[in-house]
PDB file of C-alpha atoms and ligand atoms in Angstrom:
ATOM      1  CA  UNK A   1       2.849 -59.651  -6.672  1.00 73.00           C
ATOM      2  CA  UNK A   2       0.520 -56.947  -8.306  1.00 83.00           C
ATOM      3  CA  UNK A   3      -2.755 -58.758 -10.119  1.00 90.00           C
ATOM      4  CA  UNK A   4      -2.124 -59.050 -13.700  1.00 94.00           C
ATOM      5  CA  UNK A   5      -4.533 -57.273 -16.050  1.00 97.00           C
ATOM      6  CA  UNK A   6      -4.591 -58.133 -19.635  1.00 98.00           C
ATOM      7  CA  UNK A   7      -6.487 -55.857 -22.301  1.00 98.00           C
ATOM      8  CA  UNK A   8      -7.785 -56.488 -25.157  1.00 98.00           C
ATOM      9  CA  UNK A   9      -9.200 -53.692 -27.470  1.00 96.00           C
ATOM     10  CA  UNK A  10      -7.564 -52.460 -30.310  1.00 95.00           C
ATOM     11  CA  UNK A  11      -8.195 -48.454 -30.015  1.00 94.00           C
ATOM     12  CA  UNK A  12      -5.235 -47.620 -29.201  1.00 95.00           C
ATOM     13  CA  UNK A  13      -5.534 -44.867 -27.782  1.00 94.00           C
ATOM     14  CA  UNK A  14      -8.427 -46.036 -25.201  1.00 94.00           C
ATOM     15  CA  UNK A  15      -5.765 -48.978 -24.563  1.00 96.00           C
ATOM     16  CA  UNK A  16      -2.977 -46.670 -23.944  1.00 96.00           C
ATOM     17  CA  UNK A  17      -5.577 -44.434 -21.502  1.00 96.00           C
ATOM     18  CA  UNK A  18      -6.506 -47.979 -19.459  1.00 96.00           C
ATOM     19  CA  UNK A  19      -2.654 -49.248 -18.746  1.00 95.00           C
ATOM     20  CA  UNK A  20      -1.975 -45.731 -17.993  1.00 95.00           C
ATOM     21  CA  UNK A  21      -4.890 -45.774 -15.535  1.00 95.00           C
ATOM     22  CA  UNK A  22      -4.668 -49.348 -14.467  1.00 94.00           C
ATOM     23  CA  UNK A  23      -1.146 -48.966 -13.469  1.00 92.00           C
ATOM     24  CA  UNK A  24      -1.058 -46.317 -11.723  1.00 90.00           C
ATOM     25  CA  UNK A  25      -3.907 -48.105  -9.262  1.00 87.00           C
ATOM     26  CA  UNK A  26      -0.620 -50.325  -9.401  1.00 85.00           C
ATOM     27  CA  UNK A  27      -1.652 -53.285 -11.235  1.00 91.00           C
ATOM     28  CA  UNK A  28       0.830 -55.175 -13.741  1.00 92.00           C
ATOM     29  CA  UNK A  29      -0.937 -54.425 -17.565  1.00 96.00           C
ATOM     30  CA  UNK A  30      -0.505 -55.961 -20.793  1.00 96.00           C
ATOM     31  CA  UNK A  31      -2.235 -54.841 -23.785  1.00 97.00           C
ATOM     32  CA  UNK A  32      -3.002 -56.511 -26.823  1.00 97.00           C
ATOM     33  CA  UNK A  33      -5.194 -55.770 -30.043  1.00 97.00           C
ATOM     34  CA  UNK A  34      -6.639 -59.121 -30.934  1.00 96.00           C
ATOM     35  CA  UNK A  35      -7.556 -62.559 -29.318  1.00 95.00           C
ATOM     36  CA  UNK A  36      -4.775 -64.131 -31.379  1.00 94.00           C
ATOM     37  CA  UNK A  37      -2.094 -61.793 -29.225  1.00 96.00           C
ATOM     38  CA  UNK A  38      -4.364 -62.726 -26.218  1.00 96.00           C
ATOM     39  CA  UNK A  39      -3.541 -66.172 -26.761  1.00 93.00           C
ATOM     40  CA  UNK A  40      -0.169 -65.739 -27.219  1.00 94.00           C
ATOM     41  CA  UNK A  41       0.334 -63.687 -23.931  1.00 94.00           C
ATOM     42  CA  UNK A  42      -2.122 -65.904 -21.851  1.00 93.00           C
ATOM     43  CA  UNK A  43       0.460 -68.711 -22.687  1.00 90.00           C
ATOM     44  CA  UNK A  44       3.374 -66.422 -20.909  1.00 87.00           C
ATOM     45  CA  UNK A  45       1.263 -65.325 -18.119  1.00 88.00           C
ATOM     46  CA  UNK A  46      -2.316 -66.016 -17.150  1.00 91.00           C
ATOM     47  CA  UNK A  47      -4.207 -62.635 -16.477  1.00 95.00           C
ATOM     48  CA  UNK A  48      -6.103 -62.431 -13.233  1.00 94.00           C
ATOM     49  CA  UNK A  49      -8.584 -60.071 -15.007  1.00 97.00           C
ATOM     50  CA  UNK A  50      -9.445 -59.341 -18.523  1.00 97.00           C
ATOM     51  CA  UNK A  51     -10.810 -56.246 -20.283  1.00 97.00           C
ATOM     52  CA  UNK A  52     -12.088 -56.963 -23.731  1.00 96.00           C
ATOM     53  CA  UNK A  53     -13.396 -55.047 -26.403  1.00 93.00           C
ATOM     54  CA  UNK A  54     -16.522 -56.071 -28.367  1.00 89.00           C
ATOM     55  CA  UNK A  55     -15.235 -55.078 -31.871  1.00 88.00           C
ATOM     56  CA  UNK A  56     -11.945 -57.157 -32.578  1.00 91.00           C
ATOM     57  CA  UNK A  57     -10.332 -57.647 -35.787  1.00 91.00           C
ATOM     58  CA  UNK A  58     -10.567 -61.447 -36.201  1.00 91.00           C
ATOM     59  CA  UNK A  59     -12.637 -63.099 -33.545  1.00 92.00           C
ATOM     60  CA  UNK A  60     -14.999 -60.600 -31.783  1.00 90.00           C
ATOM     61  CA  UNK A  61     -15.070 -60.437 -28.129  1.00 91.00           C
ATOM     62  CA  UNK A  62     -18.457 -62.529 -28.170  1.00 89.00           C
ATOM     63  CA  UNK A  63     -16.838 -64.937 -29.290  1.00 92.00           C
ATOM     64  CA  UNK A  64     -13.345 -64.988 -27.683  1.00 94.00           C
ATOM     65  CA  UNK A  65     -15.640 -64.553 -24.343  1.00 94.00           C
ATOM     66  CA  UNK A  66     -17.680 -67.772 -25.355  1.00 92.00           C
ATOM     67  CA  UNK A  67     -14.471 -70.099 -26.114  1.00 94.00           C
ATOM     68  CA  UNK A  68     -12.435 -69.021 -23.153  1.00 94.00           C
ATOM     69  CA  UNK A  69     -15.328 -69.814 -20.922  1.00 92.00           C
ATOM     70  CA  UNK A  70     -15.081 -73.297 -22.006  1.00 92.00           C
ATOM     71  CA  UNK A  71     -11.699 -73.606 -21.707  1.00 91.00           C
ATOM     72  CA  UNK A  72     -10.249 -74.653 -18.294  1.00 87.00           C
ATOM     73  CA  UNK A  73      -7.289 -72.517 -17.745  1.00 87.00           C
ATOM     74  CA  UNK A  74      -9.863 -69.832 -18.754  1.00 91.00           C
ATOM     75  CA  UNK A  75     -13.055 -70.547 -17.356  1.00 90.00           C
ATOM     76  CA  UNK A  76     -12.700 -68.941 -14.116  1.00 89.00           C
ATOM     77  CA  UNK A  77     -11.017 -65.341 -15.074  1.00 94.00           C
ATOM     78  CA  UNK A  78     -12.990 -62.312 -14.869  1.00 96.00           C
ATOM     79  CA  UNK A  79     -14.140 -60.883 -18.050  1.00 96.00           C
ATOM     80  CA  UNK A  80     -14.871 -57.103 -18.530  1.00 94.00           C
ATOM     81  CA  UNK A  81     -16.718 -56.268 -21.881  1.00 91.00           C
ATOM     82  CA  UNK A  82     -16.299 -52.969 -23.275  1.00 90.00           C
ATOM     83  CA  UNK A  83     -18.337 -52.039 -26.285  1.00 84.00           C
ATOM     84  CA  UNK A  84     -19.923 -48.654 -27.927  1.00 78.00           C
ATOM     85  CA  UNK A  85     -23.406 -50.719 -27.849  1.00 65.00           C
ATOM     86  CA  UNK A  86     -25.403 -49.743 -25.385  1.00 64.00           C
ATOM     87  CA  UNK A  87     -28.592 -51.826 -26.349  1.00 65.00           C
ATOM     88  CA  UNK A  88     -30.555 -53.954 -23.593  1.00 67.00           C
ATOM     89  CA  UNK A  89     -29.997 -56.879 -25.882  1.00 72.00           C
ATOM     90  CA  UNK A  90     -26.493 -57.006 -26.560  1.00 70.00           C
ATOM     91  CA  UNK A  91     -25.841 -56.284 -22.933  1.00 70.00           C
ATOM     92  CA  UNK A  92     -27.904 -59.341 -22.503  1.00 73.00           C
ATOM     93  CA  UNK A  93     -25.826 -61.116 -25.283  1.00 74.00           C
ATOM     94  CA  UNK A  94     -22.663 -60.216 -23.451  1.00 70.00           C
ATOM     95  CA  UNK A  95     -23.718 -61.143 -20.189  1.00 75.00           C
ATOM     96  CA  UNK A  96     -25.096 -64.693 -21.462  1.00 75.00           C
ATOM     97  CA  UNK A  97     -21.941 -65.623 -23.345  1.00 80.00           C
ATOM     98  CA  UNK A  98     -20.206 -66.104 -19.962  1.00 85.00           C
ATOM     99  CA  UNK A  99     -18.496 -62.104 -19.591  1.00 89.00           C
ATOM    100  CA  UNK A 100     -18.629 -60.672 -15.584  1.00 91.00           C
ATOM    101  CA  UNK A 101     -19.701 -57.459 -16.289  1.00 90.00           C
ATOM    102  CA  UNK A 102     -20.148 -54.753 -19.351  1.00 86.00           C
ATOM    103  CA  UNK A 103     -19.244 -50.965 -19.731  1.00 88.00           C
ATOM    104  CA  UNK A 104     -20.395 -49.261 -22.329  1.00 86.00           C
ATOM    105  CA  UNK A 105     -18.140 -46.860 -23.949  1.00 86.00           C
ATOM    106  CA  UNK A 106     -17.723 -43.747 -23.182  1.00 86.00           C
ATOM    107  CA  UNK A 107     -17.402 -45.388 -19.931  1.00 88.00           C
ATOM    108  CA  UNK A 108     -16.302 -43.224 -16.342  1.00 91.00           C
ATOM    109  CA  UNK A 109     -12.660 -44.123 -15.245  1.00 93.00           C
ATOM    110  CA  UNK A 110     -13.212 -44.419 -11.969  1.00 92.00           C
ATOM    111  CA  UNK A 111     -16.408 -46.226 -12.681  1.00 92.00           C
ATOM    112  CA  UNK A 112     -14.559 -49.202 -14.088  1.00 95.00           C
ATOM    113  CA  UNK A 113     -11.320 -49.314 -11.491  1.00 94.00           C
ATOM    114  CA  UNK A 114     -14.197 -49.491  -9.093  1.00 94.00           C
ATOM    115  CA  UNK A 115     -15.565 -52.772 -10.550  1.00 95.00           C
ATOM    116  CA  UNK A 116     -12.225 -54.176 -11.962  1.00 96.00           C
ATOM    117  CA  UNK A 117     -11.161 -54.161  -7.792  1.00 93.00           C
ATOM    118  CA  UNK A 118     -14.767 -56.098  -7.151  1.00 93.00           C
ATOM    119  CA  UNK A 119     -14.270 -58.230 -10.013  1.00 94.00           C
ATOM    120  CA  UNK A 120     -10.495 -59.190  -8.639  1.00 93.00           C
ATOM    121  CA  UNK A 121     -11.767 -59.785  -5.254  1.00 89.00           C
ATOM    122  CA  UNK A 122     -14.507 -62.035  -5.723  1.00 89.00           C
ATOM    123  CA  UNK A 123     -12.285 -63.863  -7.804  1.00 88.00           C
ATOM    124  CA  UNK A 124      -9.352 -64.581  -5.314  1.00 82.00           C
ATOM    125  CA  UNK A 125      -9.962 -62.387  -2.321  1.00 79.00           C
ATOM    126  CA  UNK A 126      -6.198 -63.114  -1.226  1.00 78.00           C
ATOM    127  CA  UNK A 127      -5.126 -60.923  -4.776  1.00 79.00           C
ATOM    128  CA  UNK A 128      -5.518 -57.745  -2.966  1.00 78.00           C
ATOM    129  CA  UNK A 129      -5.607 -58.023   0.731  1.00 80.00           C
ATOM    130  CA  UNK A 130      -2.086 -56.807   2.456  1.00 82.00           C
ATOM    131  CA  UNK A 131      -1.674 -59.993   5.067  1.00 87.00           C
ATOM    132  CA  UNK A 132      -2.308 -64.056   3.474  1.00 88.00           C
ATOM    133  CA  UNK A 133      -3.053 -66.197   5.772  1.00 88.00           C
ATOM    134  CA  UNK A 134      -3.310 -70.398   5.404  1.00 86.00           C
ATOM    135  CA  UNK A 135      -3.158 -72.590   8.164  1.00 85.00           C
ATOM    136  CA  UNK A 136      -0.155 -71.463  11.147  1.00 88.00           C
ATOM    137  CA  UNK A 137       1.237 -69.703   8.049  1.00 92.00           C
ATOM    138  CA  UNK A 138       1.125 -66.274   7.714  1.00 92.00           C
ATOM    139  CA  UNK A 139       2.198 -63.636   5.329  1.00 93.00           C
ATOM    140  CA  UNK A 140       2.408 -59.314   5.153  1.00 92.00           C
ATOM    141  CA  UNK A 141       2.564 -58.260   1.956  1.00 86.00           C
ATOM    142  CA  UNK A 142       3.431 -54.421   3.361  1.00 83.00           C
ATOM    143  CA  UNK A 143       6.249 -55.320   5.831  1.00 88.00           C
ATOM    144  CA  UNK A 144       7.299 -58.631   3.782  1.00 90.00           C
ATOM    145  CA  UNK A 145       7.075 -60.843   6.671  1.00 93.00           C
ATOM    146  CA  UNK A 146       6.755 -64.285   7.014  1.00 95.00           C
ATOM    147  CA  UNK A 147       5.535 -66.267  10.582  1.00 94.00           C
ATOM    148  CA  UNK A 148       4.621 -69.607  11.197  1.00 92.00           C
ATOM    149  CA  UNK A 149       2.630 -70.379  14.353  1.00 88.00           C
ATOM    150  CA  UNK A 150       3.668 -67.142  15.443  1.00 90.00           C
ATOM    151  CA  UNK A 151       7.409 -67.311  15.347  1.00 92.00           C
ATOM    152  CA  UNK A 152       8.881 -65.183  12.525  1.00 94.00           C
ATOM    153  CA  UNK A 153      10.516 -67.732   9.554  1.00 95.00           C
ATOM    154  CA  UNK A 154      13.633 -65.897   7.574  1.00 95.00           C
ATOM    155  CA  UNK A 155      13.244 -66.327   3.724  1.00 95.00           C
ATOM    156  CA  UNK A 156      15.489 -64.712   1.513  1.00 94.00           C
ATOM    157  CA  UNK A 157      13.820 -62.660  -1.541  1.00 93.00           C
ATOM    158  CA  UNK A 158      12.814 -65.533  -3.784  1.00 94.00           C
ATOM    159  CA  UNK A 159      11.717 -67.463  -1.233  1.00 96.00           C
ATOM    160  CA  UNK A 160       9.847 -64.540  -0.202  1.00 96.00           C
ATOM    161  CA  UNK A 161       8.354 -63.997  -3.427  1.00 93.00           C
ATOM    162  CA  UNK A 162       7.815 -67.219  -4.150  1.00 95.00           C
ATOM    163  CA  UNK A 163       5.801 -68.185  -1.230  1.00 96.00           C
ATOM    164  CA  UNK A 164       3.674 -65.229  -1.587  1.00 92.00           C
ATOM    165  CA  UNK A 165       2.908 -66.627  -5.468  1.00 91.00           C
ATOM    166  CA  UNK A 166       1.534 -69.947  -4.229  1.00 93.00           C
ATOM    167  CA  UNK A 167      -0.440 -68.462  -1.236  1.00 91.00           C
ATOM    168  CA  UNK A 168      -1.835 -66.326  -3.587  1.00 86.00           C
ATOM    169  CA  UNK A 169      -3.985 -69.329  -5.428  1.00 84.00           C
ATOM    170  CA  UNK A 170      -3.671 -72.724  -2.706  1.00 85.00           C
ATOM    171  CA  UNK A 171      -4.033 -76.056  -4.545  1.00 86.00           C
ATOM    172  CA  UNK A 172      -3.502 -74.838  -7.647  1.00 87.00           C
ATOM    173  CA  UNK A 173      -0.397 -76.702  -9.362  1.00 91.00           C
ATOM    174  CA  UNK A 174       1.920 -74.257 -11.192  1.00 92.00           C
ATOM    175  CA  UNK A 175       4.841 -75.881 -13.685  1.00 92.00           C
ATOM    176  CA  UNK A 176       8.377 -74.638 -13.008  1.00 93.00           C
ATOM    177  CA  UNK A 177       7.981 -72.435 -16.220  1.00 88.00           C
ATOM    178  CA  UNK A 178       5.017 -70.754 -14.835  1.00 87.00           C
ATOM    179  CA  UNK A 179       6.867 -70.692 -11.483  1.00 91.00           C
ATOM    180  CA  UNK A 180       9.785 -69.011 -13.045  1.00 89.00           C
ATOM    181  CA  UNK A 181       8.063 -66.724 -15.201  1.00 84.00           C
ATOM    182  CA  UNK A 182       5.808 -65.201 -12.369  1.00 83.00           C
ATOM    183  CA  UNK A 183       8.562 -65.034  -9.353  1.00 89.00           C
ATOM    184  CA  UNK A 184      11.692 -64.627 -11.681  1.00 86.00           C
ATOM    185  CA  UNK A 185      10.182 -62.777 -14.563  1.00 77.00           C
ATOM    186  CA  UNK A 186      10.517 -63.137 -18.476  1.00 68.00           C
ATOM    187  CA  UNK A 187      13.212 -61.609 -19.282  1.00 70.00           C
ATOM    188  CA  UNK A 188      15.090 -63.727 -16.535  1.00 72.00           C
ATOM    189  CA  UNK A 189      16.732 -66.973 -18.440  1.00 78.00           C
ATOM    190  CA  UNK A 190      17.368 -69.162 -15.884  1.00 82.00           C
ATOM    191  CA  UNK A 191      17.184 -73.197 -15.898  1.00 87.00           C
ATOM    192  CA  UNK A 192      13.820 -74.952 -14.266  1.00 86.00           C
ATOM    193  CA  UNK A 193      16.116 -76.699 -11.527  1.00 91.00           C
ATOM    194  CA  UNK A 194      16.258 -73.266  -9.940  1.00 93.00           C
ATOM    195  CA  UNK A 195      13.168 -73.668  -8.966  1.00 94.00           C
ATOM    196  CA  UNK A 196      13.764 -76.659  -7.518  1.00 95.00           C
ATOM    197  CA  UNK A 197      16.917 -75.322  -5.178  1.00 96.00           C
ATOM    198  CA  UNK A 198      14.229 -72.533  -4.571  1.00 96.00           C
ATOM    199  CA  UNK A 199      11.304 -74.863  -3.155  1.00 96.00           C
ATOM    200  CA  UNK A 200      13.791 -76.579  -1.728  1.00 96.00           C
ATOM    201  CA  UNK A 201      15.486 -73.744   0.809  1.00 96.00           C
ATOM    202  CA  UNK A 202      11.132 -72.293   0.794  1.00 96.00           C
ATOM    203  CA  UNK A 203      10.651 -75.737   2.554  1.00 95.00           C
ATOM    204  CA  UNK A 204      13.929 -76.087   4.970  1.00 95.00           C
ATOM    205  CA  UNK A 205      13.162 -72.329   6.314  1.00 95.00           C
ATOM    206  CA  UNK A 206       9.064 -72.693   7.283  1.00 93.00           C
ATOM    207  CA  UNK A 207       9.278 -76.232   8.274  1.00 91.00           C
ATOM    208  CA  UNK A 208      11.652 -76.442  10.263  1.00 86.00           C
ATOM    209  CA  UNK A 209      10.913 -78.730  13.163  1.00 76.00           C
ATOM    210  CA  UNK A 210       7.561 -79.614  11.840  1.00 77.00           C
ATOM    211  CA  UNK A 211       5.935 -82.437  10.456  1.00 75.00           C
ATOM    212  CA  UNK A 212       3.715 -80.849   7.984  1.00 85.00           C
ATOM    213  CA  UNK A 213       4.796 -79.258   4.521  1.00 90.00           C
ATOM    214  CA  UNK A 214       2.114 -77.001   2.918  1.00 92.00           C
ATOM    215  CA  UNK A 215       4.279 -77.216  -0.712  1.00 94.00           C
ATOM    216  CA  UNK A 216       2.562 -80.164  -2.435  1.00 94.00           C
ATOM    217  CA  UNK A 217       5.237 -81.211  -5.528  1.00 94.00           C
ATOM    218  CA  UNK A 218       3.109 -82.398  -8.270  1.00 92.00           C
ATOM    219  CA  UNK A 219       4.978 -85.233 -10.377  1.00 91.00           C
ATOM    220  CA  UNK A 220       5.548 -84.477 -13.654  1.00 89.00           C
ATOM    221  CA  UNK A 221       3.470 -81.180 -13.220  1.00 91.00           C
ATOM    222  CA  UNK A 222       5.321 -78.702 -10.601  1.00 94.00           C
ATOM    223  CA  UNK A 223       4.169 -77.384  -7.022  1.00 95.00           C
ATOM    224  CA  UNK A 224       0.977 -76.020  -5.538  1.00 94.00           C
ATOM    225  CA  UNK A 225       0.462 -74.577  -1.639  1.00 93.00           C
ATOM    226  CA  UNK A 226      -1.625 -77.524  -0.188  1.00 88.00           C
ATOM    227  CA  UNK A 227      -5.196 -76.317   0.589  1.00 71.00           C
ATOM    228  CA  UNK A 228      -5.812 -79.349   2.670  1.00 72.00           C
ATOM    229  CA  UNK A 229      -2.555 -78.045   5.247  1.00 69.00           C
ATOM    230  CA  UNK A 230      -4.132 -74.671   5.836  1.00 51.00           C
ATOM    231  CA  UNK A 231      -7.460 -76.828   6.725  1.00 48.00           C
ATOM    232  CA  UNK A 232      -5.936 -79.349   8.754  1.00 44.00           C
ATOM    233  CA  UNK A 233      -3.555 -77.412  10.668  1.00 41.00           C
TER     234      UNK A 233
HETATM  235 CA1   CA B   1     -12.606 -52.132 -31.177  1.00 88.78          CA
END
């Protein structure tokens, strides 16, 4: 699945310029004009990158910057600020509140696709590279196939899909809700257990003969790719 890019700025017509730009490098975009509407949309889907804008109504990005760095779920996403001050010392400010990198407005397009892609890749390398690899396991993104120790494994298209998700991110535990809201979609209603029947034909297909599974269920939580398989194996 295509990184996830949230903005936050509320120009809209710089916002409407980035999505246009950002998606057509073929990332998924949302935009939204305050950190309230961040909030909201972080709970649907957590962004793998995040553009911000300085000058917010409400909270400023300073300080939605400073409380999502302290936040768990938050701590680790990339942060992008984009502000119309160019001054060494608010760069500084920016920079020491726990943001990635700055652009100052009027920034170059190209300029900041460049570093959005670096950002994205030192964050989870596996985001944009074509094959995943963990363990015997291995995954192409381009031809959509799926081999373990070699041998190709069959998986039908939600299997697929949903293999790729938790490869993407190993040993981190998703819920079924954030399961079925990044392989199946929003605007898919369809009951948790699904994801259960899901994990459950994901399992019989790559482990077939073999002693270790890489999908960890979580009690009470959901499922995570086990980093300790892709070591051990
Ligand atoms: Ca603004």
């Amino acid at each position: 699945m295509a990184p996830f890019i949230l903005i936050v700025e509320d120009e809209a017509d710089l916002a409407i310029m980035l999505r246009y730009n950002l998606e057509a490098e073929g990332y998924r975009v949302a935009t939204v004009e305050s950190g309230d509407e961040a909030s909201l949309q972080m709970r649907e889907e957590m962004p793998d990158l995040i553009l911000l804008d300085w000058m917010l109504p409400g909270l400023s990005g300073i300080e939605l910057c400073r409380r999502w760095r302290t936040k768990d779920e938050t701590s680790r996403v990339p942060i992008i600020m984009m502000t119309a001050r160019g001054e060494e010392e608010e760069r500084i400010r920016g920079l020491a509140t726990g943001a990635d990198d700055y652009v100052v407005k009027p920034f170059s397009v190209p300029e900041l696709l460049a570093r959005v892609k670096a950002h994205l890749r030192r964050a989870n390398p596996s985001l944009l590279s074509n094959a995943l690899k963990s363990g015997d396991i291995e995954l192409d993104r381009q031809t959509h196939r799926v081999s373990r120790s070699g041998k190709e494994v069959h998986l039908g298209p939600t299997e697929y899909r949903l293999l790729e998700y938790l490869m993407q991110s190993p040993g981190r535990v998703y819920s079924r809700e954030q399961l079925l809201d990044g392989v199946w979609g929003h605007d898919v209603y369809v009951d948790e257990r699904t994801v259960d029947v899901h994990v459950g034909r994901l399992r019989k297909a790559i482990n077939r003969g073999r002693v270790k599974d890489p999908i960890r269920t979580v009690r009470g939580a959901g499922y995570a790719f086990d980093e300790k398989f892709a070591v051990a194996s």
